[in-house]
PDB file of C-alpha atoms in Angstrom:
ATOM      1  CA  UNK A   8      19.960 230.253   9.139  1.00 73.00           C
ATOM      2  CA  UNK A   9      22.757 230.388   6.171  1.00 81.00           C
ATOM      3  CA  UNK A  10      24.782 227.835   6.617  1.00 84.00           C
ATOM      4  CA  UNK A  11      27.485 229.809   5.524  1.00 85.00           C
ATOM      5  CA  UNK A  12      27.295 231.807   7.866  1.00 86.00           C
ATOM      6  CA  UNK A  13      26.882 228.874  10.746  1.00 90.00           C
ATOM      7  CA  UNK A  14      30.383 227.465   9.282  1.00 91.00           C
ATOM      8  CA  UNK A  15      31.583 231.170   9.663  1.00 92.00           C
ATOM      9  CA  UNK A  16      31.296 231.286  13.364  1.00 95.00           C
ATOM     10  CA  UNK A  17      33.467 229.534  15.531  1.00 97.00           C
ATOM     11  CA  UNK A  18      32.455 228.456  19.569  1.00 98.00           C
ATOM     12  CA  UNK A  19      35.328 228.482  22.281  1.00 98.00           C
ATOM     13  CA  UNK A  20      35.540 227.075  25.060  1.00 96.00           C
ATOM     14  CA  UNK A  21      38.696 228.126  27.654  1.00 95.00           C
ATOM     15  CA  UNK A  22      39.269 226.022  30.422  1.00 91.00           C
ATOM     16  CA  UNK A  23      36.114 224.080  30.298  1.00 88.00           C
ATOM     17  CA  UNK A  24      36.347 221.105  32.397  1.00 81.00           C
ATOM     18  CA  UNK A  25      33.447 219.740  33.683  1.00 83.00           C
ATOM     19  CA  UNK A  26      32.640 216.852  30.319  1.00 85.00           C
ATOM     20  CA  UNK A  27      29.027 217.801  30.939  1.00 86.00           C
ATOM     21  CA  UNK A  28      28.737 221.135  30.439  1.00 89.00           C
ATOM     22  CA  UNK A  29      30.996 220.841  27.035  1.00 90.00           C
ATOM     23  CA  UNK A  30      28.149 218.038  26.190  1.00 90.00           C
ATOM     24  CA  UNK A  31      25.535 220.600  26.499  1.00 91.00           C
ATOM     25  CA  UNK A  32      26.963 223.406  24.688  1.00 93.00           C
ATOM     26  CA  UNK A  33      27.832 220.734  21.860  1.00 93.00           C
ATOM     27  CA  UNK A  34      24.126 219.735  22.075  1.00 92.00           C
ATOM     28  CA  UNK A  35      23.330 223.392  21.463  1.00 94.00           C
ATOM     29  CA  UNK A  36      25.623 223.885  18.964  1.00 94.00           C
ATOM     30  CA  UNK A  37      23.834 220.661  17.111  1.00 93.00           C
ATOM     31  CA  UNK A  38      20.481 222.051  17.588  1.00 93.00           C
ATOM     32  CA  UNK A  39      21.323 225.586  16.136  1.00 94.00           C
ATOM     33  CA  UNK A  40      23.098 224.129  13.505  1.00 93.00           C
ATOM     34  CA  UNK A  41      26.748 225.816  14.271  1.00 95.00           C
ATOM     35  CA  UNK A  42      29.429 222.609  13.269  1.00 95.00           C
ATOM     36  CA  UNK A  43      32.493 223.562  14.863  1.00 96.00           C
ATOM     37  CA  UNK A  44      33.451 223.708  18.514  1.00 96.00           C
ATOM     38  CA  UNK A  45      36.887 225.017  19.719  1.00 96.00           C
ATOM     39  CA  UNK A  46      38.861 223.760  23.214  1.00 95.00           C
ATOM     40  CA  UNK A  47      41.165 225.872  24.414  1.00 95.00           C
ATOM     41  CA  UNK A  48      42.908 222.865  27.428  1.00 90.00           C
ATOM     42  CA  UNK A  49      46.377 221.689  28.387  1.00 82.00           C
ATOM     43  CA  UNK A  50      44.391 218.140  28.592  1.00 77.00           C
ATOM     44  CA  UNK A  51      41.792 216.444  26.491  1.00 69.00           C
ATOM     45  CA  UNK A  52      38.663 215.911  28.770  1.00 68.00           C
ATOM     46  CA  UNK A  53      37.217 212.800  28.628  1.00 65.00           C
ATOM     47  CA  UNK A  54      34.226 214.039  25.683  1.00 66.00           C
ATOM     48  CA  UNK A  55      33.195 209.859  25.958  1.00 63.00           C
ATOM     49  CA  UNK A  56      31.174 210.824  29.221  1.00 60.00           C
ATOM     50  CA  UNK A  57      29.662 213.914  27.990  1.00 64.00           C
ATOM     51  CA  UNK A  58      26.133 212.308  28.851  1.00 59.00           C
ATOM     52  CA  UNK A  59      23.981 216.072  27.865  1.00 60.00           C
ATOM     53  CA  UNK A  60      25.277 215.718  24.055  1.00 63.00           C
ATOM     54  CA  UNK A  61      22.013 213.896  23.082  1.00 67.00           C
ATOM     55  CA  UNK A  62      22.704 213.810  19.376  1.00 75.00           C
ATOM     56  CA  UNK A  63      25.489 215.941  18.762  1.00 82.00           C
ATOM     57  CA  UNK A  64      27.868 213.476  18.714  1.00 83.00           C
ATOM     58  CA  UNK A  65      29.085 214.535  15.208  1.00 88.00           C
ATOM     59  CA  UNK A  66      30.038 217.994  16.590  1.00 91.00           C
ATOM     60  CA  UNK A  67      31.516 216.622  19.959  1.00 88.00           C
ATOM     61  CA  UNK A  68      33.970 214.061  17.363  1.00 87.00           C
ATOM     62  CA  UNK A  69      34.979 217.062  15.069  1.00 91.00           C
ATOM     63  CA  UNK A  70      35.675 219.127  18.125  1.00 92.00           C
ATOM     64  CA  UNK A  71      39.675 220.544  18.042  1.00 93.00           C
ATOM     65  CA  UNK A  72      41.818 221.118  21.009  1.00 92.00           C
ATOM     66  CA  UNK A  73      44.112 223.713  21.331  1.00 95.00           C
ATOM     67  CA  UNK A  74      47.255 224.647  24.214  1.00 93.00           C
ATOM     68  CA  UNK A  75      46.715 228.467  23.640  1.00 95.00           C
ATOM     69  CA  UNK A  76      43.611 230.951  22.937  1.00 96.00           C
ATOM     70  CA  UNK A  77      46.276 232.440  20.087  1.00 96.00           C
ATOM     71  CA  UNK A  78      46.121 229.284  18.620  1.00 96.00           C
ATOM     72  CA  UNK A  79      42.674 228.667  18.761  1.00 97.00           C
ATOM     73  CA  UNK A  80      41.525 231.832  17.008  1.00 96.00           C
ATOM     74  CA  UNK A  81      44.722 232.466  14.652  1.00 95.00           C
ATOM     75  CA  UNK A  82      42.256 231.680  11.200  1.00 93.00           C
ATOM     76  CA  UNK A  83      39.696 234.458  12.968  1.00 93.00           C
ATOM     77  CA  UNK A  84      39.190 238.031  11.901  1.00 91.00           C
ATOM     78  CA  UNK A  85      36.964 238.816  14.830  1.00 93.00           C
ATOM     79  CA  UNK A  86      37.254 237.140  18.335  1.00 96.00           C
ATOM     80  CA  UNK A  87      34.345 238.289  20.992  1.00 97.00           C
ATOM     81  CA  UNK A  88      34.642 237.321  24.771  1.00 95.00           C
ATOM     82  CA  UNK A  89      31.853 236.590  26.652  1.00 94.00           C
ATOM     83  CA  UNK A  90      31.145 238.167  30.400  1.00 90.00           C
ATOM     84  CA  UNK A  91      29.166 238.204  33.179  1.00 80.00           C
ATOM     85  CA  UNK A  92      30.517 241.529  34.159  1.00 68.00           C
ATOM     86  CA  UNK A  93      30.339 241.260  38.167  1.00 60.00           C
ATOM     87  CA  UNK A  94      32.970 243.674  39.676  1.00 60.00           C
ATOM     88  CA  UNK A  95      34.936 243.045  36.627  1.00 62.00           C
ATOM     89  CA  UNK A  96      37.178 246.718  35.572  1.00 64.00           C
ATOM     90  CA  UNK A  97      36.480 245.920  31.858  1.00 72.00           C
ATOM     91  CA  UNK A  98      39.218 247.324  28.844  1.00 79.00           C
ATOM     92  CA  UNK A  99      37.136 246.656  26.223  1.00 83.00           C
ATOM     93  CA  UNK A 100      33.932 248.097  24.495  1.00 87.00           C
ATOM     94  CA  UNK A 101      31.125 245.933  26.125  1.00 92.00           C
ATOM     95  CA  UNK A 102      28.066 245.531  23.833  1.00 92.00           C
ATOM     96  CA  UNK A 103      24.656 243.682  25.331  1.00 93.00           C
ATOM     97  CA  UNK A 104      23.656 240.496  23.046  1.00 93.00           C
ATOM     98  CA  UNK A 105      20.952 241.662  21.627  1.00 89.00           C
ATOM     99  CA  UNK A 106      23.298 244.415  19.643  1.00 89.00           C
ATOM    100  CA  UNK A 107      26.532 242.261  19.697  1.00 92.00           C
ATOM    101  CA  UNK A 108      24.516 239.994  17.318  1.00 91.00           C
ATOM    102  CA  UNK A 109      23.763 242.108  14.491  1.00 88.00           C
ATOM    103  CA  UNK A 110      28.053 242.829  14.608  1.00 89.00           C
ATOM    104  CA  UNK A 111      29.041 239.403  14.833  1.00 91.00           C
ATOM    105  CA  UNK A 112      26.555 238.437  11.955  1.00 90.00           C
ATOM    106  CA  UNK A 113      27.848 241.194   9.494  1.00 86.00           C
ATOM    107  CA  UNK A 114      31.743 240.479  10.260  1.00 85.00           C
ATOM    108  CA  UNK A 115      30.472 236.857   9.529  1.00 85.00           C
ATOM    109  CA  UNK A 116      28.774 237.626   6.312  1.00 82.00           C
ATOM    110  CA  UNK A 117      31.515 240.179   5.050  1.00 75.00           C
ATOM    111  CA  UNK A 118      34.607 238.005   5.819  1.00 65.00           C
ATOM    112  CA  UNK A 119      36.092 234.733   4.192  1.00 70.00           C
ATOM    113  CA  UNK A 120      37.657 233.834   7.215  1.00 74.00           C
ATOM    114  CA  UNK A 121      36.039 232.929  10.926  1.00 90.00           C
ATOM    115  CA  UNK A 122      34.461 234.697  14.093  1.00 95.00           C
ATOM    116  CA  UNK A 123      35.448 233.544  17.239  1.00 96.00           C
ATOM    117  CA  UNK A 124      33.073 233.613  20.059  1.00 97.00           C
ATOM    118  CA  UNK A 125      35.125 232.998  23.558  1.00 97.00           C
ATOM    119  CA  UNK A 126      33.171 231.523  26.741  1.00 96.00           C
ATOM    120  CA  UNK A 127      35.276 231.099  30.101  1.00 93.00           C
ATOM    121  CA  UNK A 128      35.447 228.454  32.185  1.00 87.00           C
ATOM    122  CA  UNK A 129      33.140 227.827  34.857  1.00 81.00           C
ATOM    123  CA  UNK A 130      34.339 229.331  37.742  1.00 82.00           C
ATOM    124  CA  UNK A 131      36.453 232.234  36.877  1.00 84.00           C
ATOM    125  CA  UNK A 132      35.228 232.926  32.993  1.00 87.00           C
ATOM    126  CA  UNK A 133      37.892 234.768  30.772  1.00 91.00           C
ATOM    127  CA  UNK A 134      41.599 235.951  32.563  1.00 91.00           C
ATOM    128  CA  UNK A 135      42.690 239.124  32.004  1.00 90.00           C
ATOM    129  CA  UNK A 136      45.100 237.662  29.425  1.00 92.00           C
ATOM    130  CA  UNK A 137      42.408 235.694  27.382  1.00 94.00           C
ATOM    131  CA  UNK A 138      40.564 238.499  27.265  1.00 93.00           C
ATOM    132  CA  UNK A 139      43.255 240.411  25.651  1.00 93.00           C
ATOM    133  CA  UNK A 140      42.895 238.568  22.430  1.00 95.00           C
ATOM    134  CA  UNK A 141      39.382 239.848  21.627  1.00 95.00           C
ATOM    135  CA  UNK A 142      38.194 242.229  20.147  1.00 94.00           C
ATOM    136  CA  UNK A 143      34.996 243.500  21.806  1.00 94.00           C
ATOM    137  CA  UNK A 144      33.264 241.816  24.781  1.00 95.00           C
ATOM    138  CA  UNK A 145      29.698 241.095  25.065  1.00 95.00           C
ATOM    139  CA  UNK A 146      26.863 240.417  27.889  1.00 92.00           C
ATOM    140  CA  UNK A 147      23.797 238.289  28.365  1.00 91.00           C
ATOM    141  CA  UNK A 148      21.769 241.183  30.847  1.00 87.00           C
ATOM    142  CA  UNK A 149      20.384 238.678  33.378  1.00 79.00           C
ATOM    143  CA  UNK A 150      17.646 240.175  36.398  1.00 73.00           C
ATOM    144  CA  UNK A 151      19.941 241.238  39.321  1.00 71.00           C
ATOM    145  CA  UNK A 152      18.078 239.647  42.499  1.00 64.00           C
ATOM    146  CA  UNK A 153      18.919 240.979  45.575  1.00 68.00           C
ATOM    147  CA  UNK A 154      20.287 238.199  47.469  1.00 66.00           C
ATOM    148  CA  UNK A 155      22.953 237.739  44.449  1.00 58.00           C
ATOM    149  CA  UNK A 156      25.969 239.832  43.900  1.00 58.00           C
ATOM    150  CA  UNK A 157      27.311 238.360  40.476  1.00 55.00           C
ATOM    151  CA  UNK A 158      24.215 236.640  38.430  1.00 59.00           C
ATOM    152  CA  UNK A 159      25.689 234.432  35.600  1.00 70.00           C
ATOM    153  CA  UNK A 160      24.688 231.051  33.501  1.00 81.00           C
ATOM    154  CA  UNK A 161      25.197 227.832  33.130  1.00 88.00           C
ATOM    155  CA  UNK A 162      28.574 227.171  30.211  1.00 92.00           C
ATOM    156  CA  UNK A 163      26.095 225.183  28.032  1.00 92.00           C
ATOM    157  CA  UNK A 164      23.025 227.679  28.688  1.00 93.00           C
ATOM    158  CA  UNK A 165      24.799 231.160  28.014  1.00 94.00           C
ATOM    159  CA  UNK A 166      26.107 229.332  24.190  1.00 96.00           C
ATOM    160  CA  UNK A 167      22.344 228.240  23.998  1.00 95.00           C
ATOM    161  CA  UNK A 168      21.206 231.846  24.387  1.00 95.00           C
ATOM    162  CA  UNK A 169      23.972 233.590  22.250  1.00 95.00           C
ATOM    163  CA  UNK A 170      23.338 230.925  19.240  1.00 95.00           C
ATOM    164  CA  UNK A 171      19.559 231.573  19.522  1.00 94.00           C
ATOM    165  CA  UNK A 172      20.101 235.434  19.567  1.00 93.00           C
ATOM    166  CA  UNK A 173      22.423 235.015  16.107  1.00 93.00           C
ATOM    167  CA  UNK A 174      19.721 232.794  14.380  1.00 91.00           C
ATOM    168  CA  UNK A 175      16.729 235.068  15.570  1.00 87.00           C
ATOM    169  CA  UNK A 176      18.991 238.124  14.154  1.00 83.00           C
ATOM    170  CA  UNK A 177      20.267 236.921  10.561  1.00 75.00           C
ATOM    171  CA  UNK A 178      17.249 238.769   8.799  1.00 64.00           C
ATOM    172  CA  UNK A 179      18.277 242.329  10.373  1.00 57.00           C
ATOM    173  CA  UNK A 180      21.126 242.051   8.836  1.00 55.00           C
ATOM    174  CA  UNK A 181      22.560 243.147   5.418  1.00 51.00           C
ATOM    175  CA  UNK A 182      25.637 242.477   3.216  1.00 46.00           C
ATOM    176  CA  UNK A 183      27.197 245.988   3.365  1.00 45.00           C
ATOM    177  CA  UNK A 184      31.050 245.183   1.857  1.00 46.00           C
ATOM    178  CA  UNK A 185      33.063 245.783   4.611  1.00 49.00           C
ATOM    179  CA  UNK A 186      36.319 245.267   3.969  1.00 61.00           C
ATOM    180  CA  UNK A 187      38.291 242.161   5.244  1.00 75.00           C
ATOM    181  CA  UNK A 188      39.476 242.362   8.880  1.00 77.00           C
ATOM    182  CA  UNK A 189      42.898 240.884   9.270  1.00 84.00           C
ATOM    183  CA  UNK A 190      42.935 237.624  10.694  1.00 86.00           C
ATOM    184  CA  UNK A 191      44.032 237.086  14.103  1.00 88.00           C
ATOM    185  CA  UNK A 192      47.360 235.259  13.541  1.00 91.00           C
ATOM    186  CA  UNK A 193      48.520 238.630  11.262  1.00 91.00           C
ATOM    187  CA  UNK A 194      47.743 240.610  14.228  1.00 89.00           C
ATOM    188  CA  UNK A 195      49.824 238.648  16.666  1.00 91.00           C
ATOM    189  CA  UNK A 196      52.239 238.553  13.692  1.00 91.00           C
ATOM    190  CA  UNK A 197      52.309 242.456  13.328  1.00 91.00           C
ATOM    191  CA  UNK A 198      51.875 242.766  17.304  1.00 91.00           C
ATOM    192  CA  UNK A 199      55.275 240.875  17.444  1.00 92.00           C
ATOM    193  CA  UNK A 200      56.831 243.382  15.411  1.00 92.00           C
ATOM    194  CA  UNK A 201      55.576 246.311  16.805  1.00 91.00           C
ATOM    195  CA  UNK A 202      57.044 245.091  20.071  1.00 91.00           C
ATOM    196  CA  UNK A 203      60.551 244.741  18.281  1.00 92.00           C
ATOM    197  CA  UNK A 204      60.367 248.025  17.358  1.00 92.00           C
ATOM    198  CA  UNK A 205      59.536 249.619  20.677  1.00 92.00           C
ATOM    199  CA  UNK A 206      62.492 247.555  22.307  1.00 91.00           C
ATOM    200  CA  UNK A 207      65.341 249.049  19.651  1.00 91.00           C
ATOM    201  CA  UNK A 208      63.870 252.683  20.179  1.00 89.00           C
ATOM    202  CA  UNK A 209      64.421 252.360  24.019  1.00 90.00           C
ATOM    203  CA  UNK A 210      60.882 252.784  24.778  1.00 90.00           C
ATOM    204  CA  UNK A 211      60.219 249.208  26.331  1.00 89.00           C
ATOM    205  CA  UNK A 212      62.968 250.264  28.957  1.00 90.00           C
ATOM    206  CA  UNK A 213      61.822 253.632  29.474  1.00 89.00           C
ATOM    207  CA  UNK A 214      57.848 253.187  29.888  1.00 89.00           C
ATOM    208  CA  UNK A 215      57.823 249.034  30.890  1.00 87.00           C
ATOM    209  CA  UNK A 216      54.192 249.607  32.698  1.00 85.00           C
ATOM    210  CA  UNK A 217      52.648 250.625  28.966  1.00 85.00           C
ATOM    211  CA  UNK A 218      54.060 247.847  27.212  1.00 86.00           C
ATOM    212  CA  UNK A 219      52.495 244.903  28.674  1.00 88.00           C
ATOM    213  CA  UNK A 220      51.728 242.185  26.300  1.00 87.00           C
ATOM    214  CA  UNK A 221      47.550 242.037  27.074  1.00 87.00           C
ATOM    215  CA  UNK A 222      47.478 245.917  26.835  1.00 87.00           C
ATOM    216  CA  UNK A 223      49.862 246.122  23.404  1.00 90.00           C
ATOM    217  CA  UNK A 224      47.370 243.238  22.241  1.00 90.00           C
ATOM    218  CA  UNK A 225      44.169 245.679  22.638  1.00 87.00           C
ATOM    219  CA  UNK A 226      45.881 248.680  21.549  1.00 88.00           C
ATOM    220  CA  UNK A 227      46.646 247.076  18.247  1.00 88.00           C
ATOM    221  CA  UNK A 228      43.148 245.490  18.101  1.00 87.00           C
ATOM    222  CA  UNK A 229      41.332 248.426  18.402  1.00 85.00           C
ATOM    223  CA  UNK A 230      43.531 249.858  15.296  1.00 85.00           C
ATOM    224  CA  UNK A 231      40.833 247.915  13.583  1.00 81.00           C
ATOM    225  CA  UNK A 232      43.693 246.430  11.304  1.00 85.00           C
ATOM    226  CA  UNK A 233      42.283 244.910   7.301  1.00 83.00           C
ATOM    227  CA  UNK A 234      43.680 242.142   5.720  1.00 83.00           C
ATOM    228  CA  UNK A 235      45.126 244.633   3.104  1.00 84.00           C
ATOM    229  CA  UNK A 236      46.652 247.099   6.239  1.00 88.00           C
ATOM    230  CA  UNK A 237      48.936 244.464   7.693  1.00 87.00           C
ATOM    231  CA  UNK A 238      50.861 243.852   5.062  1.00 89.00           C
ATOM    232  CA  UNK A 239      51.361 248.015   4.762  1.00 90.00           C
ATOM    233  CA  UNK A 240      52.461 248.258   8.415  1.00 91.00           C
ATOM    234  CA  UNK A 241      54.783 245.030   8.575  1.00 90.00           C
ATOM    235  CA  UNK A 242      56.521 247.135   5.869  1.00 91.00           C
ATOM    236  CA  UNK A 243      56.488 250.285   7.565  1.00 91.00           C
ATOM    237  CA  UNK A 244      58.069 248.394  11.065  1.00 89.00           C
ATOM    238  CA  UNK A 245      60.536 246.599   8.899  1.00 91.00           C
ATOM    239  CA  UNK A 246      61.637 249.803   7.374  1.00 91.00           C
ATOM    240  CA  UNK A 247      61.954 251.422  10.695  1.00 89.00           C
ATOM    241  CA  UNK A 248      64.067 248.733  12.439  1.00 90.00           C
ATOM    242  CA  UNK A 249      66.227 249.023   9.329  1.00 89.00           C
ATOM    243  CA  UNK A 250      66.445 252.790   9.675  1.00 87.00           C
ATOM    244  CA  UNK A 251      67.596 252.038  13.779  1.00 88.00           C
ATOM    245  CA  UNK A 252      69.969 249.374  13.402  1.00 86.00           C
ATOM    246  CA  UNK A 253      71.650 251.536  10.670  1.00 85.00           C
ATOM    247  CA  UNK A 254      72.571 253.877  13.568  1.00 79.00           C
ATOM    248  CA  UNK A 255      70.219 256.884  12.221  1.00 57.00           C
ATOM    249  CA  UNK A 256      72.950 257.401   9.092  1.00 53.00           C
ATOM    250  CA  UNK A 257      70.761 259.123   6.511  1.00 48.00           C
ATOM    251  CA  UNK A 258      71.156 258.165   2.546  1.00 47.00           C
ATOM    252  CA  UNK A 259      74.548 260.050   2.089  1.00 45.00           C
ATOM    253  CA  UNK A 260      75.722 258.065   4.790  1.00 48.00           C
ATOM    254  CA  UNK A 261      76.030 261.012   7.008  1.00 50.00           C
ATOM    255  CA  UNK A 262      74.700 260.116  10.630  1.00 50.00           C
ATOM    256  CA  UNK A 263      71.649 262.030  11.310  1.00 49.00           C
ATOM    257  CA  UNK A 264      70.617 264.415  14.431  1.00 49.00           C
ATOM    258  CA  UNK A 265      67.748 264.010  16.861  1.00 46.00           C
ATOM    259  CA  UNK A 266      64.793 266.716  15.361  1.00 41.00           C
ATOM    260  CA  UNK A 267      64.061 267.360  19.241  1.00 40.00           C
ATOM    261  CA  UNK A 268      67.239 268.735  19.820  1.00 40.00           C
TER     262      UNK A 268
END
């Protein structure tokens, strides 16, 4: 596979704790070639004892930590959960792997800065709020046996089969010049603002259930927002906010009525 493209995309790991199952994911990273692993922990777990990271030592020692799934994908112009599904009421478009590779591969090729691929923890996978950071989700269809409600996969297994499926997939793909996405930080950035806004026009006091953080943060991401767009819509929020705090006084200084009356 390009290496390019391998430095391109990004593994993350939220609220991974057992050191074993981060060892095997890093071994998998090693042995698909993809060099940089993401923790998203409020403690460093002890990496020295990952026994399964049989060579892959390198990527296990370059490993960052972060506090915050923000924080960990700020540099990233795409960030794609990962789910089991299960009895899950999903908010997001939900693409099987087999399709979800071609995407992230393209975003990867077309794109100076990183994709983000997000794995749960353990137990519970992805919250509701770490979820609300990504883009798109995607699936690993498993065989549904009967005497199992919710089939999932091992951490270090599920990374195993979604690097495999990227690497198997590079050919299919072509360089088609998409334009830059924005990067994730310039989304929270713009997401910020857009909240400020809603809060001096009275509508975070008159609609509070539609102006959750996690469902602002999808409504913006599906705006598919470009590097060059953010910039444009900072200016247009700024301008508003201006335009409110001046009390609604048009250019002649005269204050100005509401058009619905």
């Amino acid at each position: 596979m390009n290496p390019e493209l391998q430095n391109r995309i990004v593994v993350v790991l939220v609220r991974a704790r057992n050191s074993n199952n981060i060892g095997a994911v890093a071994r998998a990273m090693h042995d698909f070639g993809f060099p940089h692993l993401r923790i998203v922990t409020e403690y460093v777990p002890p990496l020295e004892t990952a026994r399964s990271a049989v060579d892959a030592s390198r990527v296990l020692a370059e490993a960052r930590t972060f506090v915050s799934v923000a924080e960990a994908v700020a540099d990233c112009t795409l960030v794609v959960g990962t789910t089991a599904v299960g009895e899950r009421a999903l908010e997001h478009r939900l693409e099987a792997l087999a399709q979800a590779s071609g995407k992230i591969l393209t975003e990867a090729a077309n794109s100076a800065s990183r994709v983000a691929l997000l794995f749960g923890s353990e137990k519970t996978g992805l919250s509701n709020e770490e979820l609300s950071h990504c883009h798109w989700l995607l699936t690993i269809p498993m065989y549904e046996h009967e005497e199992m409600r919710h089939p999932s996969m091992n951490l270090g297994q599920a990374v195993a089969v979604c690097l495999y499926e990227l690497v198997r997939s590079e050919e299919s793909i072509g360089n088609v010049g998409l334009r830059e996405a924005a990067r994730a930080e310039d989304v929270e950035r713009f997401l910020g603002l857009f909240r400020e806004v809603l809060g001096e026009t009275g509508y975070v006091q008159r609609y509070p259930a539609n102006v959750r953080e996690t469902q602002l943060r999808r409504v913006v991401l599906r705006m598919g927002l470009t590097a060059e767009d953010v910039p444009v819509w900072m200016g247009v929020m700024r301008q508003m906010l201006w335009k409110i705090r001046q009390g609604g006084r048009n250019r002649s200084g005269q204050e100005e009525t509401d058009p619905r009356r």
